[in-house]
Short mmCIF file of C-alpha atoms in Angstrom, two decimals:
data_model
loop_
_atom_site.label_atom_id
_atom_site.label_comp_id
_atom_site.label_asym_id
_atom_site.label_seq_id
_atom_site.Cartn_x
_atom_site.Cartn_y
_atom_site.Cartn_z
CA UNK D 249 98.96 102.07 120.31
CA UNK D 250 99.23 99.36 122.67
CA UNK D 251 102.85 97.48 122.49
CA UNK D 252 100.59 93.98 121.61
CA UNK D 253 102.68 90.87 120.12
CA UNK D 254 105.55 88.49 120.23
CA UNK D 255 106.81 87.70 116.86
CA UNK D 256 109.21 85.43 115.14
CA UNK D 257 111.27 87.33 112.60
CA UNK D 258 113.43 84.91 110.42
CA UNK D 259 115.62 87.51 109.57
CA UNK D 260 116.91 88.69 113.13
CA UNK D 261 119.49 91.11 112.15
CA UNK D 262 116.86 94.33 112.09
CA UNK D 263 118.83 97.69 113.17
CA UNK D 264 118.29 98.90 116.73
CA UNK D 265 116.07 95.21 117.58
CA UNK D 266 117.71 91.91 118.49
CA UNK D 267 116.06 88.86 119.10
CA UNK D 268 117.47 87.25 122.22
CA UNK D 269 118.60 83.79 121.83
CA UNK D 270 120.47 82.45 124.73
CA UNK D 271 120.38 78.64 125.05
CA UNK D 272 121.77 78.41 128.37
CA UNK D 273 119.58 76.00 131.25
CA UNK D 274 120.92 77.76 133.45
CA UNK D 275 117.17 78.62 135.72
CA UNK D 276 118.18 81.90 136.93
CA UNK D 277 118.82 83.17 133.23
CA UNK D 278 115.70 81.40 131.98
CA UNK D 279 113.51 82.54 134.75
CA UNK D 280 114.37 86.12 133.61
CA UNK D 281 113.40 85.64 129.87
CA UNK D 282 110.00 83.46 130.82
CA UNK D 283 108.83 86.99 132.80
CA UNK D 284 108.52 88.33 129.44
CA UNK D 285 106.03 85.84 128.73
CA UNK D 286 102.08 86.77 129.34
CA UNK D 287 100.68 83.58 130.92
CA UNK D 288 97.64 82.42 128.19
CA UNK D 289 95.22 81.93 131.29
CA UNK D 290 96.00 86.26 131.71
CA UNK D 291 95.58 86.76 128.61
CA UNK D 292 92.21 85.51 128.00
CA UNK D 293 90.82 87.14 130.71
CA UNK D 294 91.23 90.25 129.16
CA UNK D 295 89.43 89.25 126.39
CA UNK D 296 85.85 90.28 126.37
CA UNK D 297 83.32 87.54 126.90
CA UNK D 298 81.85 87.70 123.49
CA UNK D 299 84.05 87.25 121.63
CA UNK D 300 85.91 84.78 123.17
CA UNK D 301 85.64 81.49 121.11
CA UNK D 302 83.52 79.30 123.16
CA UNK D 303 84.98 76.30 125.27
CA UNK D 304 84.86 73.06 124.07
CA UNK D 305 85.09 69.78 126.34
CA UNK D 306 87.82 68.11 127.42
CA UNK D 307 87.14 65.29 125.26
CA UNK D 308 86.32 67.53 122.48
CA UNK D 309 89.48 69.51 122.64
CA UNK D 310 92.38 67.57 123.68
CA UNK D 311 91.45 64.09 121.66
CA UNK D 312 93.56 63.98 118.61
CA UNK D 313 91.36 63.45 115.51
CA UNK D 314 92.55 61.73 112.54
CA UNK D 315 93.36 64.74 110.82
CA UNK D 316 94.34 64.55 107.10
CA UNK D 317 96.30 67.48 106.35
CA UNK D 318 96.85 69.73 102.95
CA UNK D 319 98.64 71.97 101.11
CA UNK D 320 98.65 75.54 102.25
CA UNK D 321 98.97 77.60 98.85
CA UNK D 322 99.98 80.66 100.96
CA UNK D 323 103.14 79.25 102.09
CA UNK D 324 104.40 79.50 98.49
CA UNK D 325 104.18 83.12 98.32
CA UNK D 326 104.49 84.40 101.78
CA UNK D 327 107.29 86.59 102.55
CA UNK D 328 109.46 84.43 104.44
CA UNK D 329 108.71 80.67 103.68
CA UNK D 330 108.79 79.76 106.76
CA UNK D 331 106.09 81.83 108.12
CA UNK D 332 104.66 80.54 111.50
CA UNK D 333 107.55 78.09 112.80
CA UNK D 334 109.26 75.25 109.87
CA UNK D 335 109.39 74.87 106.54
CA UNK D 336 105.32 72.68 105.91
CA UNK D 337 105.15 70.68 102.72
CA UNK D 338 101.81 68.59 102.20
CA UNK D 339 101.13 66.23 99.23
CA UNK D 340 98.77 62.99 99.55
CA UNK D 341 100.24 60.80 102.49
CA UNK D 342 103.18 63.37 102.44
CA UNK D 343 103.88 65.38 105.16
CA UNK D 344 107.25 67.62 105.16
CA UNK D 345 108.13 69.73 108.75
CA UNK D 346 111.46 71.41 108.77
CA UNK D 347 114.24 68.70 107.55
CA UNK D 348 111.88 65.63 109.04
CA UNK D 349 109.36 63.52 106.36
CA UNK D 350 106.33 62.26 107.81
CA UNK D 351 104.03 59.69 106.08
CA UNK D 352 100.20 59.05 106.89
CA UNK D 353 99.36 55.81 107.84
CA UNK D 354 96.08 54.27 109.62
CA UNK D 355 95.05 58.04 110.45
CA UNK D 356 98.28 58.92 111.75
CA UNK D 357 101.34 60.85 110.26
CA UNK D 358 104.67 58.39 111.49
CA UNK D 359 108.26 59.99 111.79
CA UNK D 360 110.44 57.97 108.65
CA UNK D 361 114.06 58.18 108.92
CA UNK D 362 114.15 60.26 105.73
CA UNK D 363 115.17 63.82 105.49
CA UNK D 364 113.89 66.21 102.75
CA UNK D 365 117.51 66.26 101.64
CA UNK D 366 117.53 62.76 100.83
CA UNK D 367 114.03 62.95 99.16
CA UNK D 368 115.12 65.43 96.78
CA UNK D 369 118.83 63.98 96.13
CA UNK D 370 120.45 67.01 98.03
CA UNK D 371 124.37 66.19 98.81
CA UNK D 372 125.68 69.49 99.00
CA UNK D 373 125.65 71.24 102.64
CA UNK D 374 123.94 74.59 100.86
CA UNK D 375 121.19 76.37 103.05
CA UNK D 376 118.19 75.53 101.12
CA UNK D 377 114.61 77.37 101.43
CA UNK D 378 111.89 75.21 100.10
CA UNK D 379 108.29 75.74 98.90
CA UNK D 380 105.14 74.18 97.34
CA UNK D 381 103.16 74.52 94.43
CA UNK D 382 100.71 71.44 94.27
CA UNK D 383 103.18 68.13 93.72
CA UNK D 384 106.20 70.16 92.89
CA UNK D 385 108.42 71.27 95.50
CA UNK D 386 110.88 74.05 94.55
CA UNK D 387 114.04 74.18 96.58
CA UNK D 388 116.47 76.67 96.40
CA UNK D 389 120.03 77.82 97.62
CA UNK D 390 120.75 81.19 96.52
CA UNK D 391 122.63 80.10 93.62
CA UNK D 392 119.81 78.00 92.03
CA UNK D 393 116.78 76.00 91.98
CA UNK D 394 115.51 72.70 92.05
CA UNK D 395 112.55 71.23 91.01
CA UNK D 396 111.16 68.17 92.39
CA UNK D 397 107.75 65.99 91.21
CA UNK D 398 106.27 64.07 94.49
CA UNK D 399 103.91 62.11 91.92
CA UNK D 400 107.37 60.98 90.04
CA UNK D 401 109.82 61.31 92.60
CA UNK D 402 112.28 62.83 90.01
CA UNK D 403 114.28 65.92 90.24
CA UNK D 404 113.25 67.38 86.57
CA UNK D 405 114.78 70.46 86.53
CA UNK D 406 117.75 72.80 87.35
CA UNK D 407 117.42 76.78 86.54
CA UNK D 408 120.81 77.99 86.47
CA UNK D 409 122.09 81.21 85.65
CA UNK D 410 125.29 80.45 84.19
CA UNK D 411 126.53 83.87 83.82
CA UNK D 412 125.17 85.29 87.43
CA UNK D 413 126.77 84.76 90.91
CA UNK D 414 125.10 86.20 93.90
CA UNK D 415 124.35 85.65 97.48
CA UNK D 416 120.61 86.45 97.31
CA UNK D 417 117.80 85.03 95.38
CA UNK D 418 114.30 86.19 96.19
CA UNK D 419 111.41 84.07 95.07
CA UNK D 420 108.06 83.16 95.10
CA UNK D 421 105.27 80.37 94.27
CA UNK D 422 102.16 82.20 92.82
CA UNK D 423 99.40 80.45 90.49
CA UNK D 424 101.63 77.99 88.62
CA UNK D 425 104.48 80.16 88.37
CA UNK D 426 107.57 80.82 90.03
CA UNK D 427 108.44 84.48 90.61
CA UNK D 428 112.11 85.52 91.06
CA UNK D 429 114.88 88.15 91.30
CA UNK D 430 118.75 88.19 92.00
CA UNK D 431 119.97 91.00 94.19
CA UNK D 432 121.94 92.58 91.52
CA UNK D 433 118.67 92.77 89.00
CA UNK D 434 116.79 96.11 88.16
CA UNK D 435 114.05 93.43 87.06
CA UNK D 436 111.80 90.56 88.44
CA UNK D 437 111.38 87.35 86.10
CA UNK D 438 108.68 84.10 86.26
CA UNK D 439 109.01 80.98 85.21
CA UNK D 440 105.55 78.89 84.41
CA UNK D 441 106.27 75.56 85.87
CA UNK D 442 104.70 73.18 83.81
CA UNK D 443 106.25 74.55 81.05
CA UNK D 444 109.26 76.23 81.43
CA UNK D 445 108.43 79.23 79.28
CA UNK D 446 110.04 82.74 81.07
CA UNK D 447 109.67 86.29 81.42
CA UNK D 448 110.09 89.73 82.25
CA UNK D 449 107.55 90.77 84.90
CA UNK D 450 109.31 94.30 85.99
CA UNK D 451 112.26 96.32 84.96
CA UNK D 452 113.76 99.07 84.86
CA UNK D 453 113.91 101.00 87.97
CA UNK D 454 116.61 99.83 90.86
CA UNK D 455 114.75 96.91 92.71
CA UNK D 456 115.85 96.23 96.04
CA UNK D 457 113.13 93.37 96.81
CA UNK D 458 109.72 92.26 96.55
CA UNK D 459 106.96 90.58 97.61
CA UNK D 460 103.63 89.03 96.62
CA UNK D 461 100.39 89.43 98.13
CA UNK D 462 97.49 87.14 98.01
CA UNK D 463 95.64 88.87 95.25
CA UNK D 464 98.53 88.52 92.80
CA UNK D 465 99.45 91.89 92.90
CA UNK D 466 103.47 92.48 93.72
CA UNK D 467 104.50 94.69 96.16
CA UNK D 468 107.70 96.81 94.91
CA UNK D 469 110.47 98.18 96.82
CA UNK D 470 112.83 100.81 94.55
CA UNK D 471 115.56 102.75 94.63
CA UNK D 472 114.46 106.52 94.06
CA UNK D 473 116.32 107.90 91.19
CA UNK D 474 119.29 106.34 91.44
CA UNK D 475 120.88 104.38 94.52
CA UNK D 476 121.62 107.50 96.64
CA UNK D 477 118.31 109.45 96.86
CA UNK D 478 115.53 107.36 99.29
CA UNK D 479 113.27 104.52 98.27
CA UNK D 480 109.80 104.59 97.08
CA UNK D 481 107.48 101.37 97.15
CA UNK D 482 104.97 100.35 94.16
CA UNK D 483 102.35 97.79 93.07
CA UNK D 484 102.58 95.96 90.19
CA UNK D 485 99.79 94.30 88.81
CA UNK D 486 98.32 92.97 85.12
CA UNK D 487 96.21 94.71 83.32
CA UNK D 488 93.28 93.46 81.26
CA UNK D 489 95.88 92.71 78.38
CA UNK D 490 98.52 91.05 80.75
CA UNK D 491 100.76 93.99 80.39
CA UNK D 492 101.97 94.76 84.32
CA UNK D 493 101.47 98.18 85.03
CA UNK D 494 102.55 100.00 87.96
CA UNK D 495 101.46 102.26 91.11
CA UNK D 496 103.19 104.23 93.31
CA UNK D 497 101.70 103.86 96.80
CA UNK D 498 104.75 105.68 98.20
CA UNK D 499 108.05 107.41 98.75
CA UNK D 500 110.41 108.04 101.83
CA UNK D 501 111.84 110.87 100.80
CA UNK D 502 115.58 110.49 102.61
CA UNK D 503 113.39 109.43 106.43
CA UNK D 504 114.75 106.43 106.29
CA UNK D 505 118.98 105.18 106.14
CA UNK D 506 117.69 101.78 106.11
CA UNK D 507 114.74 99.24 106.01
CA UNK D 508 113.96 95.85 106.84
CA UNK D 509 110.76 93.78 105.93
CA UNK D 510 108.99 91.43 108.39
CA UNK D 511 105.77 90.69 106.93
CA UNK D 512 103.76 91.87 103.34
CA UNK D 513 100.10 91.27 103.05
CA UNK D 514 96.74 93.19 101.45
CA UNK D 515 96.83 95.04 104.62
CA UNK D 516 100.05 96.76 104.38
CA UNK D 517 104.27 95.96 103.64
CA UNK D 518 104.92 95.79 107.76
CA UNK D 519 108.77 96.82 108.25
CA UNK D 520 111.56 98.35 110.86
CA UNK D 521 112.97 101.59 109.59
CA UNK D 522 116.29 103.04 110.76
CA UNK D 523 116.14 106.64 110.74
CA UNK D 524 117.82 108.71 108.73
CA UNK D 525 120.12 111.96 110.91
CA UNK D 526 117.49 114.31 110.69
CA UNK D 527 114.96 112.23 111.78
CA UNK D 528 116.87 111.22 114.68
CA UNK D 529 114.96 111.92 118.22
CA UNK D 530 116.90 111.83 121.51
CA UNK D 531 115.61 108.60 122.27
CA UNK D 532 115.08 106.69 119.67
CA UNK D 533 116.45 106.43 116.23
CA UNK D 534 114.23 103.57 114.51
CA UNK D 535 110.38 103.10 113.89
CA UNK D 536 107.76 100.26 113.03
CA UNK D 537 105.35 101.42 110.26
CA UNK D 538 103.08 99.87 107.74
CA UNK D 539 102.69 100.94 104.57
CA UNK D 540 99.19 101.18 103.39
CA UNK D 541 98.18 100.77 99.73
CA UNK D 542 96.47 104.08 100.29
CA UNK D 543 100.14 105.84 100.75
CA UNK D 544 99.41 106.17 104.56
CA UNK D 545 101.69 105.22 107.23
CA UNK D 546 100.74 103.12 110.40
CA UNK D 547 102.56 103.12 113.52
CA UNK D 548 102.91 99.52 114.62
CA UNK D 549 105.08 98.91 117.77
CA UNK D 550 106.92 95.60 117.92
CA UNK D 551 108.03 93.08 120.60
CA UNK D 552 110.14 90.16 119.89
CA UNK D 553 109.84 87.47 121.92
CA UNK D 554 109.89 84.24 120.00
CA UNK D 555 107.07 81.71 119.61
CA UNK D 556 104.72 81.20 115.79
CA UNK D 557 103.04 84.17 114.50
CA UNK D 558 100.92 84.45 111.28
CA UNK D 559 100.26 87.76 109.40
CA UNK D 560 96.62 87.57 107.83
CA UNK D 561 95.20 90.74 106.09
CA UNK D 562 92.62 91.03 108.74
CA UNK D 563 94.84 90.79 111.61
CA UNK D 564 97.98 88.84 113.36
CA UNK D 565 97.68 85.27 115.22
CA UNK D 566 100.27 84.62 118.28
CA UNK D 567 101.21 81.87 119.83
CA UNK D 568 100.33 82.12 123.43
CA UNK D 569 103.23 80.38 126.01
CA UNK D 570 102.31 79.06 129.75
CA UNK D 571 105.23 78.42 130.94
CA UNK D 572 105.73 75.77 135.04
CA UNK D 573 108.60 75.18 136.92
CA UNK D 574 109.01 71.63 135.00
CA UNK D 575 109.47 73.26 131.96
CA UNK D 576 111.99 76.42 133.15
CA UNK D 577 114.00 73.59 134.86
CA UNK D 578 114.32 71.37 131.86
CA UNK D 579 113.58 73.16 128.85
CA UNK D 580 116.51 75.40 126.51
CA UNK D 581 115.43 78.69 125.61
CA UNK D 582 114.36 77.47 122.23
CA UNK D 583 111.96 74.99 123.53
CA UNK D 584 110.56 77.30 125.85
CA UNK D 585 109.23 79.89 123.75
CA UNK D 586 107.71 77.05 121.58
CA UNK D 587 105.54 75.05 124.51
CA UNK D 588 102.26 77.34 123.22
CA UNK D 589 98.92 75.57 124.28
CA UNK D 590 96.52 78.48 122.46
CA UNK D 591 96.77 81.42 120.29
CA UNK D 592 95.32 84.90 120.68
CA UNK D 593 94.40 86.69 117.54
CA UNK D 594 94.81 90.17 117.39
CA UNK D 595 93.71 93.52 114.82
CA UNK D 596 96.23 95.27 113.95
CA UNK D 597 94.97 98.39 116.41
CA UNK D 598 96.46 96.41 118.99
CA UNK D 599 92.85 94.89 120.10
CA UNK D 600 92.47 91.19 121.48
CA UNK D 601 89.55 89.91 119.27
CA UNK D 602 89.72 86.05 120.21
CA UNK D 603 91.70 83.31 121.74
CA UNK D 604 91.62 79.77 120.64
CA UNK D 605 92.80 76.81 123.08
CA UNK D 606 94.70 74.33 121.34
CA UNK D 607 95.94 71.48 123.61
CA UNK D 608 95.67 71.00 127.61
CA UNK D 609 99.11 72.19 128.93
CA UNK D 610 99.65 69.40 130.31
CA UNK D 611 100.80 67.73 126.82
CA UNK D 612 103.73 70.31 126.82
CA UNK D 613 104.77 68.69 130.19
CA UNK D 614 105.03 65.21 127.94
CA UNK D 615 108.00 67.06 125.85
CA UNK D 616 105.79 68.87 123.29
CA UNK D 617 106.27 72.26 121.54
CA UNK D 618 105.14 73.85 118.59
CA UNK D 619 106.72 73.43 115.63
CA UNK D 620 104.28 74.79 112.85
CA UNK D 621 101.41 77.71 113.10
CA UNK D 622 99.16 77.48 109.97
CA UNK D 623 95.29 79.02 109.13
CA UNK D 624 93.41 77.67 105.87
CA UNK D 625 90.07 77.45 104.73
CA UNK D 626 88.43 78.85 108.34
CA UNK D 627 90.89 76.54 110.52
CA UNK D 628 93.86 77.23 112.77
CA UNK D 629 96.03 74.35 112.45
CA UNK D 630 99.33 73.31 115.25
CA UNK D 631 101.62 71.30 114.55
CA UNK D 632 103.25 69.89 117.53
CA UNK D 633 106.51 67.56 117.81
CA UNK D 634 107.81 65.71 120.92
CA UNK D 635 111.06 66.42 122.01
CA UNK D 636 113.69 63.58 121.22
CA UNK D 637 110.87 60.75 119.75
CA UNK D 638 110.24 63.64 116.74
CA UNK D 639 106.13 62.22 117.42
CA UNK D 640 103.71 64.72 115.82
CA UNK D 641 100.57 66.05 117.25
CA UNK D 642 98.06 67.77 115.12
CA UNK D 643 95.62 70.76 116.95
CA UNK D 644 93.03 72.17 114.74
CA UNK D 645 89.98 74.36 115.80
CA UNK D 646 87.37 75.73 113.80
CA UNK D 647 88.10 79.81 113.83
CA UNK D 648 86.13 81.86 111.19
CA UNK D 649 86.15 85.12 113.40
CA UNK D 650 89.66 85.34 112.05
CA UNK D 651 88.66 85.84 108.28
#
């Protein structure tokens, strides 16, 4: 299988892969990291002809319309919630990207000098994750979580655990409720959030983590009889009486010493395995799989680059980088792999099936880069930020091939 896309994994301490994040201007070091980078002219021409999205105008494609934006209901259940570049909240005339609040005014979303922090009443320097369900945004730090009302501006609620302490808190937005577990739990709990009323979802078998898919089924990683003896990886779903029943879809069987998640969708659970001793080859001692919900395993070879990259069930969208010598002379490593004028959307067989042009280049040479990579109802959406002013840009092109 071809060795096909450039990722951003938010967790960058996988076994045996390491995300390279130099900062340095220096132009000889950043010269060597942009060859890694497929020009996005190159890579359309390998595209074939039909089904290559077709070209627009110049005046159709680089004028910025007065683009209203909305919520994106997957961001409150995706695996990492910030999927595709910064944290995105959208409410009304709110717009939330990373830390920075925008407001919509006269068609256009305007930089405030208010943070998220100071919109919910955050103090505290705690690494928060937030998320979105309708006007509530949930923000949490690993010990607890906040609720905040956008319509009311008031922080309502605080869901403490007095009697826990722990450094990991996994959680999810999914149809009105908010899903949760704390890394020493054999069980995953929900909250409703209108109303406050909890329960038990799953327990009893060792959960490591889990994730939700867009169907509402949970995807179940376990500890095989007992900590010491493998993992093995169910669905959980309701039944017609809202009791959650369970599936195993499969079991490792000692392969693996250790695994870490990337992505979970209805295609597969998409993770980096470290081998375990017997499994070892002489050259390598780590593989890329899928899971299937049919208990198959995929081969799926990974290359981490950088850049925005969404994880659809039909297939994987990538932000494609042209990089000039203006922007290698001036631009930090971070920037760099960020100035992405189109995206190329892939299968997961390693095929190019489309590429979509976003902006002309020539706005990344104005200090532009990508901040946020979204696709809702038919539409790829980029979110782009100029460098120092904080001035957004909003892409959006019509892409239904991608469903």
């Amino acid at each position: 299988m071809k060795r096909i896309i450039s990722i951003v994994l938010i967790t960058c301490y996988l076994t045996g892969i390491r995300l390279y994040t130099q900062t340095s201007t220096n132009i000889g070091e950043i010269q060597v990291l942009a060859n890694f980078y497929i020009p996005f002219e190159k890579l359309t021409a390998e595209v074939e002809q039909e089904n290559v999205q077709a070209e627009k105008t110049n005046k159709e494609l680089y004028k910025e319309s007065d683009i209203l934006l909305e919520e994106v209901p997957e961001l409150g259940y995706s695996y990492s919630p910030t999927t595709g570049g910064d944290t995105y909240i959208c409410y009304k005339d709110i717009l939330i990207l990373g830390d920075d609040v925008y407001r919509y005014v006269n068609g256009k979303y305007i930089k405030t000098d208010e943070t998220i922090q100071d919109m919910l009443g955050i103090e505290d320097n705690s690494l928060y994750y937030y998320r979105q369900y309708r006007n509530i945004i949930v923000a949490c730090n690993d010990e607890y979580f906040l609720l905040y009302d956008m319509d009311t501006n008031l922080s309502f609620n605080y869901l403490n655990q007095d009697d826990e302490s722990s450094s990991s808190l996994e959680w999810y937005l999914y149809d009105g409720y908010l899903y949760y577990k704390r890394l020493e739990w054999n069980e995953i709990k929900r909250i409703h959030l209108p109303y406050g009323e909890e329960q038990v979802v799953y327990s009893g078998k060792p959960v490591r983590q889990f994730a939700m898919r867009g169907d509402g089924k949970i995807l179940c990683e376990c500890w095989n009889d007992g900590w010491n003896n493998g993992m093995a990886y169910y669905l959980i779903e309701p039944d017609d009486n809202g009791e959650w029943k369970e599936e195993e879809i499969w079991e490792d069987e000692d392969r693996w010493e250790y695994v870490e998640w990337f992505a979970c969708n209805q295609y597969g659970l998409f993770l980096v395995a470290e081998l375990s001793y017997e499994y070892w080859h002489s050259i390598w001692r780590s593989e890329e799989v899928i899971i299937r919900e049919n208990g198959t395993l995929e081969n799926f070879d990974i290359e981490v680059k950088g850049g925005c990259s969404l994880f659809l069930d039909t297939g994987c969208i990538v932000s494609a980088i042209p990089y000039s010598r203006e922007m290698l002379n001036e631009d930090s490593t971070h920037l760099l792999v960020r100035r992405a004028s189109g995206v190329i959307f892939y299968d997961y067989a390693g095929n190019i099936l489309s590429t979509h042009q976003l902006v002309d280049p020539k706005i990344l040479q104005d200090g532009y880069y990508m901040r946020k990579l979204l696709y809702y109802d038919g539409k790829i959406t980029a979110l782009y930020t100029q460098k120092n002013t904080g001035k957004l840009y909003v892409a959006q092109v019509e892409a239904e091939r991608v469903q």
